[in-house]
Amino acid sequence: MSTENEGTAVPPAPSAPPVPVDAPAAPAPQGPYGQDAQGQAAHGEGASGGAGHPGGSSSAPDPSWPPPPPPATPSYGDGGSGYGAGGWGSSYQQPAPKPGRRRSGLVVAILAAALVAGGLGGGLGYTLAKNNDENSGSTTVSASTSGGDLKRDPGTVAGVAAKALPSTVTIEAESNSGEGGTGTGFVFDKQGHIVTNNHVVAGAVDGGKLTATFPSGKKYDAEVVGHAQGYDVAVVKLKDAPSDLKPLTLGNSEKVAVGDATIAIGAPFGLSDTVTTGIISAKNRPVASSDGSGSQASYMSALQTDASINPGNSGGPLLDAQGNVIGINSAIQSTGNGGFGTGQSGSIGLGFAIPINQAEYVAQELIKTGKPVYAKIGASVSLDDSSDGAQITDQGAGGAAPVEPGGPAAKAGLKPGDVITKLDDRVIDSGPTLIGEIWTHKPGDKVTITYERGGKQQTVDVTLGSRTGDN
């Protein structure tokens, strides 16, 4: 799957349609993501992504954190690059700074050429039609004599776009090495905080350069306030932010229904302020994607949409028909290079967004402390491709205990070998699916876990613990 992330391999979630894998999956890591379904080992430190992000660059991998990735995942959609290959999506292609911009320039040039050609054709057609009318006495009525004022009502796509566009920005992130990419973000509050994807700004986290440009053309330098690799959410703040910022209204992603209309705003392939439409195609879609470094993964229980999302859309808002933000565009499934491989691929109508209820909580934590907080159950689970559930492993990350002593899972009586099949009313078909579902909750939430042991099904209530930071 190609999400806006450009990910490395991550085991596909059986609940989502299987996706061909370009390369054999690497052994499941013993890291937080794949192992700690709680958010510890499984927290986000396990395998690399399953979906491809629509763009954006990423920072160098932290060798001490996540294990080697399993199968490939969807790709991110920022920065003009796309994730390509594998399980849940395609792998991420880190955008080269200058080359990427040259490609965007080429696209603009081609469009300009097409428009010029269209203008010539239109002019010629008008001249011929005019001459023909004069000779034949045409009775055509022009719009200027019969038309009325065109209205952009609030409920129309044009009305929603007119209101939302001024509160979106095109983000350009550049690392110290000069590599960079383009993504999107939106105004979160009047203090100048902008919400986007982690993979959009990852390259600029350690001393890189970050700018945000509004549709009006006004450009501001910005800095990263906090970023959550596991959630793939980041918050940046404008320097010398204007006083007239208008935050977008946040909706309720829990109340979204399949078939609801959607509107996506972003900068696909560098074409800023682009608006596309579609519907909610599915909810609670398990998606894993990587930040492009090949070592860290993010997991989400995503909103799926067929609104056209491409590299550069990452971090942009997914709106409902009233203009409320219901998600953050983050990943796309793509068929780059004629298959589910790496490459500068585009939309095939399978886009994935982080539900805004989750993203809002993460953003608020990042603004308060600069660090993400993850919910966890305190048990390491396998990231292997499976349709039977999430199995607690026999060994934890780095030789640690598979079930954290004194942790939520231990208190609930869970043991190595147990296979978790449901979390509340959500069917769990794999380790990554469990991780994504746990991360939709907050620490302290009580959930009901259904598991199998020795061929018998049992249920137990678990109060989720917490873990701070990505490391």
Short mmCIF file of N, CA and C in Angstrom, two decimals, residues 338-454:
data_model
loop_
_atom_site.label_atom_id
_atom_site.label_comp_id
_atom_site.label_asym_id
_atom_site.label_seq_id
_atom_site.Cartn_x
_atom_site.Cartn_y
_atom_site.Cartn_z
N GLY A 338 3.72 -0.64 -12.09
CA GLY A 338 2.95 -1.75 -12.61
C GLY A 338 2.61 -2.78 -11.56
N GLY A 339 2.95 -2.54 -10.32
CA GLY A 339 2.64 -3.49 -9.27
C GLY A 339 2.74 -2.82 -7.93
N PHE A 340 2.72 -3.58 -6.87
CA PHE A 340 2.82 -2.99 -5.55
C PHE A 340 4.29 -2.83 -5.18
N GLY A 341 4.97 -2.00 -5.89
CA GLY A 341 6.39 -1.81 -5.64
C GLY A 341 6.70 -0.38 -5.30
N THR A 342 7.96 -0.08 -5.21
CA THR A 342 8.36 1.28 -4.90
C THR A 342 8.25 2.11 -6.16
N GLY A 343 8.16 3.40 -5.99
CA GLY A 343 8.10 4.25 -7.17
C GLY A 343 7.21 5.45 -6.91
N GLN A 344 7.28 6.42 -7.81
CA GLN A 344 6.47 7.62 -7.71
C GLN A 344 5.08 7.29 -8.21
N SER A 345 4.29 6.68 -7.35
CA SER A 345 2.99 6.18 -7.78
C SER A 345 1.89 7.14 -7.39
N GLY A 346 0.71 6.94 -7.97
CA GLY A 346 -0.40 7.83 -7.71
C GLY A 346 -1.62 7.12 -7.18
N SER A 347 -2.71 7.85 -7.06
CA SER A 347 -3.93 7.34 -6.45
C SER A 347 -4.64 6.32 -7.33
N ILE A 348 -5.14 5.27 -6.68
CA ILE A 348 -6.01 4.31 -7.36
C ILE A 348 -7.33 4.23 -6.59
N GLY A 349 -7.58 5.27 -5.79
CA GLY A 349 -8.84 5.32 -5.06
C GLY A 349 -8.82 4.63 -3.72
N LEU A 350 -7.63 4.31 -3.20
CA LEU A 350 -7.51 3.69 -1.88
C LEU A 350 -6.63 4.58 -1.00
N GLY A 351 -7.27 5.49 -0.30
CA GLY A 351 -6.55 6.40 0.58
C GLY A 351 -6.91 6.13 2.03
N PHE A 352 -6.00 6.49 2.95
CA PHE A 352 -6.21 6.20 4.37
C PHE A 352 -5.89 7.44 5.21
N ALA A 353 -6.76 7.71 6.15
CA ALA A 353 -6.60 8.89 7.00
C ALA A 353 -6.65 8.49 8.47
N ILE A 354 -5.84 9.18 9.28
CA ILE A 354 -5.84 8.98 10.72
C ILE A 354 -7.10 9.63 11.28
N PRO A 355 -7.96 8.91 11.99
CA PRO A 355 -9.18 9.49 12.54
C PRO A 355 -8.87 10.72 13.40
N ILE A 356 -9.64 11.78 13.24
CA ILE A 356 -9.32 13.03 13.93
C ILE A 356 -9.46 12.92 15.44
N ASN A 357 -10.33 12.04 15.94
CA ASN A 357 -10.45 11.89 17.40
C ASN A 357 -9.12 11.48 18.01
N GLN A 358 -8.43 10.58 17.34
CA GLN A 358 -7.12 10.13 17.80
C GLN A 358 -6.08 11.22 17.59
N ALA A 359 -6.09 11.82 16.41
CA ALA A 359 -5.09 12.84 16.08
C ALA A 359 -5.20 14.06 16.99
N GLU A 360 -6.42 14.42 17.37
CA GLU A 360 -6.60 15.57 18.25
C GLU A 360 -5.96 15.32 19.61
N TYR A 361 -6.19 14.14 20.15
CA TYR A 361 -5.60 13.78 21.45
C TYR A 361 -4.07 13.82 21.37
N VAL A 362 -3.52 13.24 20.31
CA VAL A 362 -2.07 13.21 20.14
C VAL A 362 -1.51 14.63 20.01
N ALA A 363 -2.18 15.45 19.21
CA ALA A 363 -1.71 16.83 19.00
C ALA A 363 -1.71 17.62 20.30
N GLN A 364 -2.74 17.46 21.10
CA GLN A 364 -2.81 18.17 22.36
C GLN A 364 -1.68 17.75 23.31
N GLU A 365 -1.36 16.46 23.32
CA GLU A 365 -0.26 15.98 24.16
C GLU A 365 1.08 16.54 23.67
N LEU A 366 1.25 16.60 22.35
CA LEU A 366 2.50 17.13 21.79
C LEU A 366 2.66 18.61 22.11
N ILE A 367 1.57 19.35 22.07
CA ILE A 367 1.64 20.78 22.39
C ILE A 367 1.96 20.98 23.86
N LYS A 368 1.41 20.13 24.72
CA LYS A 368 1.63 20.26 26.17
C LYS A 368 3.04 19.87 26.58
N THR A 369 3.51 18.72 26.09
CA THR A 369 4.78 18.18 26.58
C THR A 369 5.84 17.96 25.50
N GLY A 370 5.45 18.01 24.24
CA GLY A 370 6.41 17.77 23.17
C GLY A 370 6.65 16.29 22.91
N LYS A 371 5.99 15.42 23.72
CA LYS A 371 6.20 13.97 23.56
C LYS A 371 4.86 13.25 23.45
N PRO A 372 4.83 12.17 22.67
CA PRO A 372 3.60 11.40 22.54
C PRO A 372 3.41 10.45 23.70
N VAL A 373 2.17 10.13 24.00
CA VAL A 373 1.84 9.15 25.04
C VAL A 373 1.03 8.04 24.38
N TYR A 374 1.48 6.80 24.56
CA TYR A 374 0.82 5.65 23.94
C TYR A 374 0.14 4.78 24.99
N ALA A 375 -1.02 4.24 24.63
CA ALA A 375 -1.68 3.25 25.48
C ALA A 375 -1.00 1.90 25.23
N LYS A 376 -0.99 1.02 26.23
CA LYS A 376 -0.35 -0.28 26.07
C LYS A 376 -1.03 -1.32 26.96
N ILE A 377 -0.85 -2.60 26.59
CA ILE A 377 -1.34 -3.68 27.45
C ILE A 377 -0.19 -4.38 28.16
N GLY A 378 1.05 -4.10 27.73
CA GLY A 378 2.19 -4.70 28.42
C GLY A 378 2.47 -6.12 28.01
N ALA A 379 2.32 -6.42 26.72
CA ALA A 379 2.63 -7.76 26.22
C ALA A 379 3.16 -7.65 24.80
N SER A 380 4.14 -8.48 24.47
CA SER A 380 4.70 -8.48 23.12
C SER A 380 3.92 -9.46 22.25
N VAL A 381 3.53 -9.02 21.05
CA VAL A 381 2.77 -9.89 20.15
C VAL A 381 3.51 -10.06 18.84
N SER A 382 3.23 -11.16 18.18
CA SER A 382 3.88 -11.45 16.90
C SER A 382 3.34 -10.55 15.80
N LEU A 383 4.25 -10.16 14.90
CA LEU A 383 3.86 -9.34 13.75
C LEU A 383 3.70 -10.18 12.50
N ASP A 384 3.79 -11.47 12.64
CA ASP A 384 3.66 -12.35 11.48
C ASP A 384 2.29 -12.20 10.85
N ASP A 385 2.25 -12.39 9.53
CA ASP A 385 0.99 -12.35 8.80
C ASP A 385 0.10 -13.48 9.31
N SER A 386 -1.11 -13.14 9.71
CA SER A 386 -2.00 -14.15 10.28
C SER A 386 -3.43 -13.68 10.13
N SER A 387 -4.35 -14.62 10.19
CA SER A 387 -5.76 -14.27 10.18
C SER A 387 -6.45 -14.83 11.41
N ASP A 388 -5.63 -15.38 12.31
CA ASP A 388 -6.18 -16.04 13.50
C ASP A 388 -6.22 -15.15 14.73
N GLY A 389 -5.42 -14.08 14.75
CA GLY A 389 -5.38 -13.21 15.90
C GLY A 389 -3.96 -12.76 16.20
N ALA A 390 -3.79 -12.10 17.33
CA ALA A 390 -2.48 -11.61 17.75
C ALA A 390 -1.96 -12.50 18.87
N GLN A 391 -0.90 -13.23 18.59
CA GLN A 391 -0.37 -14.18 19.58
C GLN A 391 0.71 -13.53 20.43
N ILE A 392 0.60 -13.69 21.74
CA ILE A 392 1.63 -13.19 22.64
C ILE A 392 2.86 -14.08 22.48
N THR A 393 4.00 -13.46 22.23
CA THR A 393 5.22 -14.20 21.93
C THR A 393 5.82 -14.85 23.17
N ASP A 394 6.78 -15.75 22.93
CA ASP A 394 7.45 -16.43 24.04
C ASP A 394 8.59 -15.60 24.61
N GLN A 395 9.00 -14.57 23.84
CA GLN A 395 10.10 -13.72 24.29
C GLN A 395 9.82 -12.29 23.90
N GLY A 396 10.13 -11.36 24.79
CA GLY A 396 9.88 -9.95 24.51
C GLY A 396 11.04 -9.29 23.78
N ALA A 397 10.92 -8.01 23.56
CA ALA A 397 11.96 -7.25 22.86
C ALA A 397 13.26 -7.25 23.65
N GLY A 398 14.35 -7.50 22.94
CA GLY A 398 15.66 -7.46 23.58
C GLY A 398 15.83 -8.45 24.71
N GLY A 399 15.12 -9.56 24.63
CA GLY A 399 15.24 -10.56 25.68
C GLY A 399 14.39 -10.30 26.90
N ALA A 400 13.56 -9.26 26.83
CA ALA A 400 12.70 -8.93 27.98
C ALA A 400 11.57 -9.95 28.09
N ALA A 401 10.87 -9.89 29.19
CA ALA A 401 9.74 -10.80 29.40
C ALA A 401 8.65 -10.49 28.39
N PRO A 402 8.01 -11.50 27.81
CA PRO A 402 6.95 -11.27 26.83
C PRO A 402 5.72 -10.59 27.43
N VAL A 403 5.49 -10.83 28.72
CA VAL A 403 4.40 -10.16 29.43
C VAL A 403 5.04 -9.33 30.54
N GLU A 404 4.91 -8.04 30.47
CA GLU A 404 5.55 -7.12 31.42
C GLU A 404 5.09 -7.41 32.85
N PRO A 405 6.04 -7.71 33.74
CA PRO A 405 5.68 -7.99 35.14
C PRO A 405 4.94 -6.81 35.76
N GLY A 406 3.78 -7.10 36.33
CA GLY A 406 3.00 -6.03 36.95
C GLY A 406 2.25 -5.15 35.98
N GLY A 407 2.37 -5.43 34.68
CA GLY A 407 1.69 -4.63 33.68
C GLY A 407 0.23 -5.02 33.51
N PRO A 408 -0.51 -4.29 32.68
CA PRO A 408 -1.94 -4.56 32.49
C PRO A 408 -2.24 -6.00 32.09
N ALA A 409 -1.48 -6.55 31.12
CA ALA A 409 -1.72 -7.92 30.67
C ALA A 409 -1.47 -8.92 31.79
N ALA A 410 -0.38 -8.71 32.53
CA ALA A 410 -0.05 -9.62 33.63
C ALA A 410 -1.14 -9.61 34.70
N LYS A 411 -1.64 -8.42 35.03
CA LYS A 411 -2.68 -8.31 36.03
C LYS A 411 -3.97 -8.99 35.58
N ALA A 412 -4.17 -9.03 34.25
CA ALA A 412 -5.38 -9.65 33.71
C ALA A 412 -5.21 -11.15 33.53
N GLY A 413 -3.98 -11.67 33.78
CA GLY A 413 -3.75 -13.11 33.68
C GLY A 413 -3.36 -13.61 32.30
N LEU A 414 -3.04 -12.71 31.37
CA LEU A 414 -2.62 -13.13 30.03
C LEU A 414 -1.22 -13.74 30.09
N LYS A 415 -0.97 -14.75 29.22
CA LYS A 415 0.30 -15.47 29.23
C LYS A 415 0.84 -15.64 27.81
N PRO A 416 2.16 -15.94 27.70
CA PRO A 416 2.73 -16.23 26.37
C PRO A 416 1.96 -17.37 25.72
N GLY A 417 1.72 -17.25 24.43
CA GLY A 417 0.98 -18.29 23.73
C GLY A 417 -0.50 -17.98 23.57
N ASP A 418 -1.03 -17.09 24.42
CA ASP A 418 -2.44 -16.68 24.28
C ASP A 418 -2.62 -15.95 22.95
N VAL A 419 -3.74 -16.19 22.30
CA VAL A 419 -4.03 -15.53 21.02
C VAL A 419 -5.22 -14.59 21.20
N ILE A 420 -4.96 -13.30 21.08
CA ILE A 420 -6.01 -12.29 21.25
C ILE A 420 -6.81 -12.18 19.96
N THR A 421 -8.12 -12.36 20.05
CA THR A 421 -8.97 -12.37 18.85
C THR A 421 -9.94 -11.19 18.77
N LYS A 422 -10.17 -10.52 19.91
CA LYS A 422 -11.06 -9.35 19.89
C LYS A 422 -10.61 -8.35 20.95
N LEU A 423 -10.82 -7.06 20.64
CA LEU A 423 -10.63 -6.00 21.61
C LEU A 423 -11.95 -5.23 21.61
N ASP A 424 -12.70 -5.34 22.68
CA ASP A 424 -14.09 -4.86 22.71
C ASP A 424 -14.84 -5.56 21.58
N ASP A 425 -15.43 -4.80 20.66
CA ASP A 425 -16.18 -5.43 19.57
C ASP A 425 -15.39 -5.49 18.27
N ARG A 426 -14.09 -5.17 18.31
CA ARG A 426 -13.26 -5.19 17.12
C ARG A 426 -12.57 -6.55 16.97
N VAL A 427 -12.72 -7.15 15.81
CA VAL A 427 -12.06 -8.42 15.53
C VAL A 427 -10.57 -8.17 15.34
N ILE A 428 -9.74 -8.94 15.99
CA ILE A 428 -8.28 -8.81 15.88
C ILE A 428 -7.76 -9.99 15.09
N ASP A 429 -7.17 -9.73 13.92
CA ASP A 429 -6.68 -10.81 13.09
C ASP A 429 -5.17 -10.86 12.99
N SER A 430 -4.47 -9.92 13.62
CA SER A 430 -3.01 -9.91 13.57
C SER A 430 -2.45 -8.98 14.64
N GLY A 431 -1.13 -9.07 14.86
CA GLY A 431 -0.49 -8.19 15.82
C GLY A 431 -0.63 -6.72 15.46
N PRO A 432 -0.34 -6.35 14.19
CA PRO A 432 -0.47 -4.94 13.80
C PRO A 432 -1.89 -4.41 13.98
N THR A 433 -2.89 -5.25 13.72
CA THR A 433 -4.27 -4.81 13.91
C THR A 433 -4.53 -4.50 15.38
N LEU A 434 -4.00 -5.35 16.28
CA LEU A 434 -4.18 -5.12 17.71
C LEU A 434 -3.52 -3.81 18.14
N ILE A 435 -2.32 -3.57 17.64
CA ILE A 435 -1.60 -2.35 18.00
C ILE A 435 -2.39 -1.12 17.57
N GLY A 436 -2.87 -1.14 16.32
CA GLY A 436 -3.63 0.00 15.82
C GLY A 436 -4.88 0.26 16.64
N GLU A 437 -5.55 -0.80 17.06
CA GLU A 437 -6.77 -0.64 17.86
C GLU A 437 -6.46 -0.12 19.26
N ILE A 438 -5.38 -0.61 19.85
CA ILE A 438 -5.01 -0.13 21.19
C ILE A 438 -4.71 1.36 21.15
N TRP A 439 -4.06 1.79 20.07
CA TRP A 439 -3.68 3.19 19.97
C TRP A 439 -4.83 4.13 19.67
N THR A 440 -6.01 3.59 19.43
CA THR A 440 -7.18 4.45 19.30
C THR A 440 -7.72 4.81 20.69
N HIS A 441 -7.17 4.17 21.72
CA HIS A 441 -7.59 4.43 23.10
C HIS A 441 -6.56 5.29 23.83
N LYS A 442 -6.94 5.73 25.01
CA LYS A 442 -6.05 6.52 25.85
C LYS A 442 -5.62 5.67 27.06
N PRO A 443 -4.45 5.98 27.61
CA PRO A 443 -4.04 5.28 28.82
C PRO A 443 -5.12 5.44 29.90
N GLY A 444 -5.41 4.35 30.60
CA GLY A 444 -6.43 4.40 31.63
C GLY A 444 -7.78 3.88 31.17
N ASP A 445 -7.96 3.77 29.84
CA ASP A 445 -9.21 3.23 29.32
C ASP A 445 -9.32 1.75 29.68
N LYS A 446 -10.53 1.30 29.95
CA LYS A 446 -10.75 -0.12 30.23
C LYS A 446 -11.31 -0.79 28.98
N VAL A 447 -10.69 -1.88 28.55
CA VAL A 447 -11.14 -2.61 27.38
C VAL A 447 -11.37 -4.07 27.73
N THR A 448 -12.19 -4.73 26.92
CA THR A 448 -12.44 -6.15 27.11
C THR A 448 -11.69 -6.92 26.03
N ILE A 449 -10.84 -7.84 26.47
CA ILE A 449 -10.04 -8.63 25.53
C ILE A 449 -10.55 -10.07 25.49
N THR A 450 -10.77 -10.55 24.28
CA THR A 450 -11.16 -11.95 24.07
C THR A 450 -9.93 -12.69 23.56
N TYR A 451 -9.61 -13.83 24.15
CA TYR A 451 -8.42 -14.56 23.74
C TYR A 451 -8.66 -16.06 23.79
N GLU A 452 -7.80 -16.79 23.12
CA GLU A 452 -7.89 -18.25 23.11
C GLU A 452 -6.67 -18.86 23.79
N ARG A 453 -6.91 -19.86 24.61
CA ARG A 453 -5.81 -20.57 25.29
C ARG A 453 -6.20 -22.05 25.35
N GLY A 454 -5.36 -22.89 24.78
CA GLY A 454 -5.64 -24.31 24.79
C GLY A 454 -6.93 -24.68 24.09
#
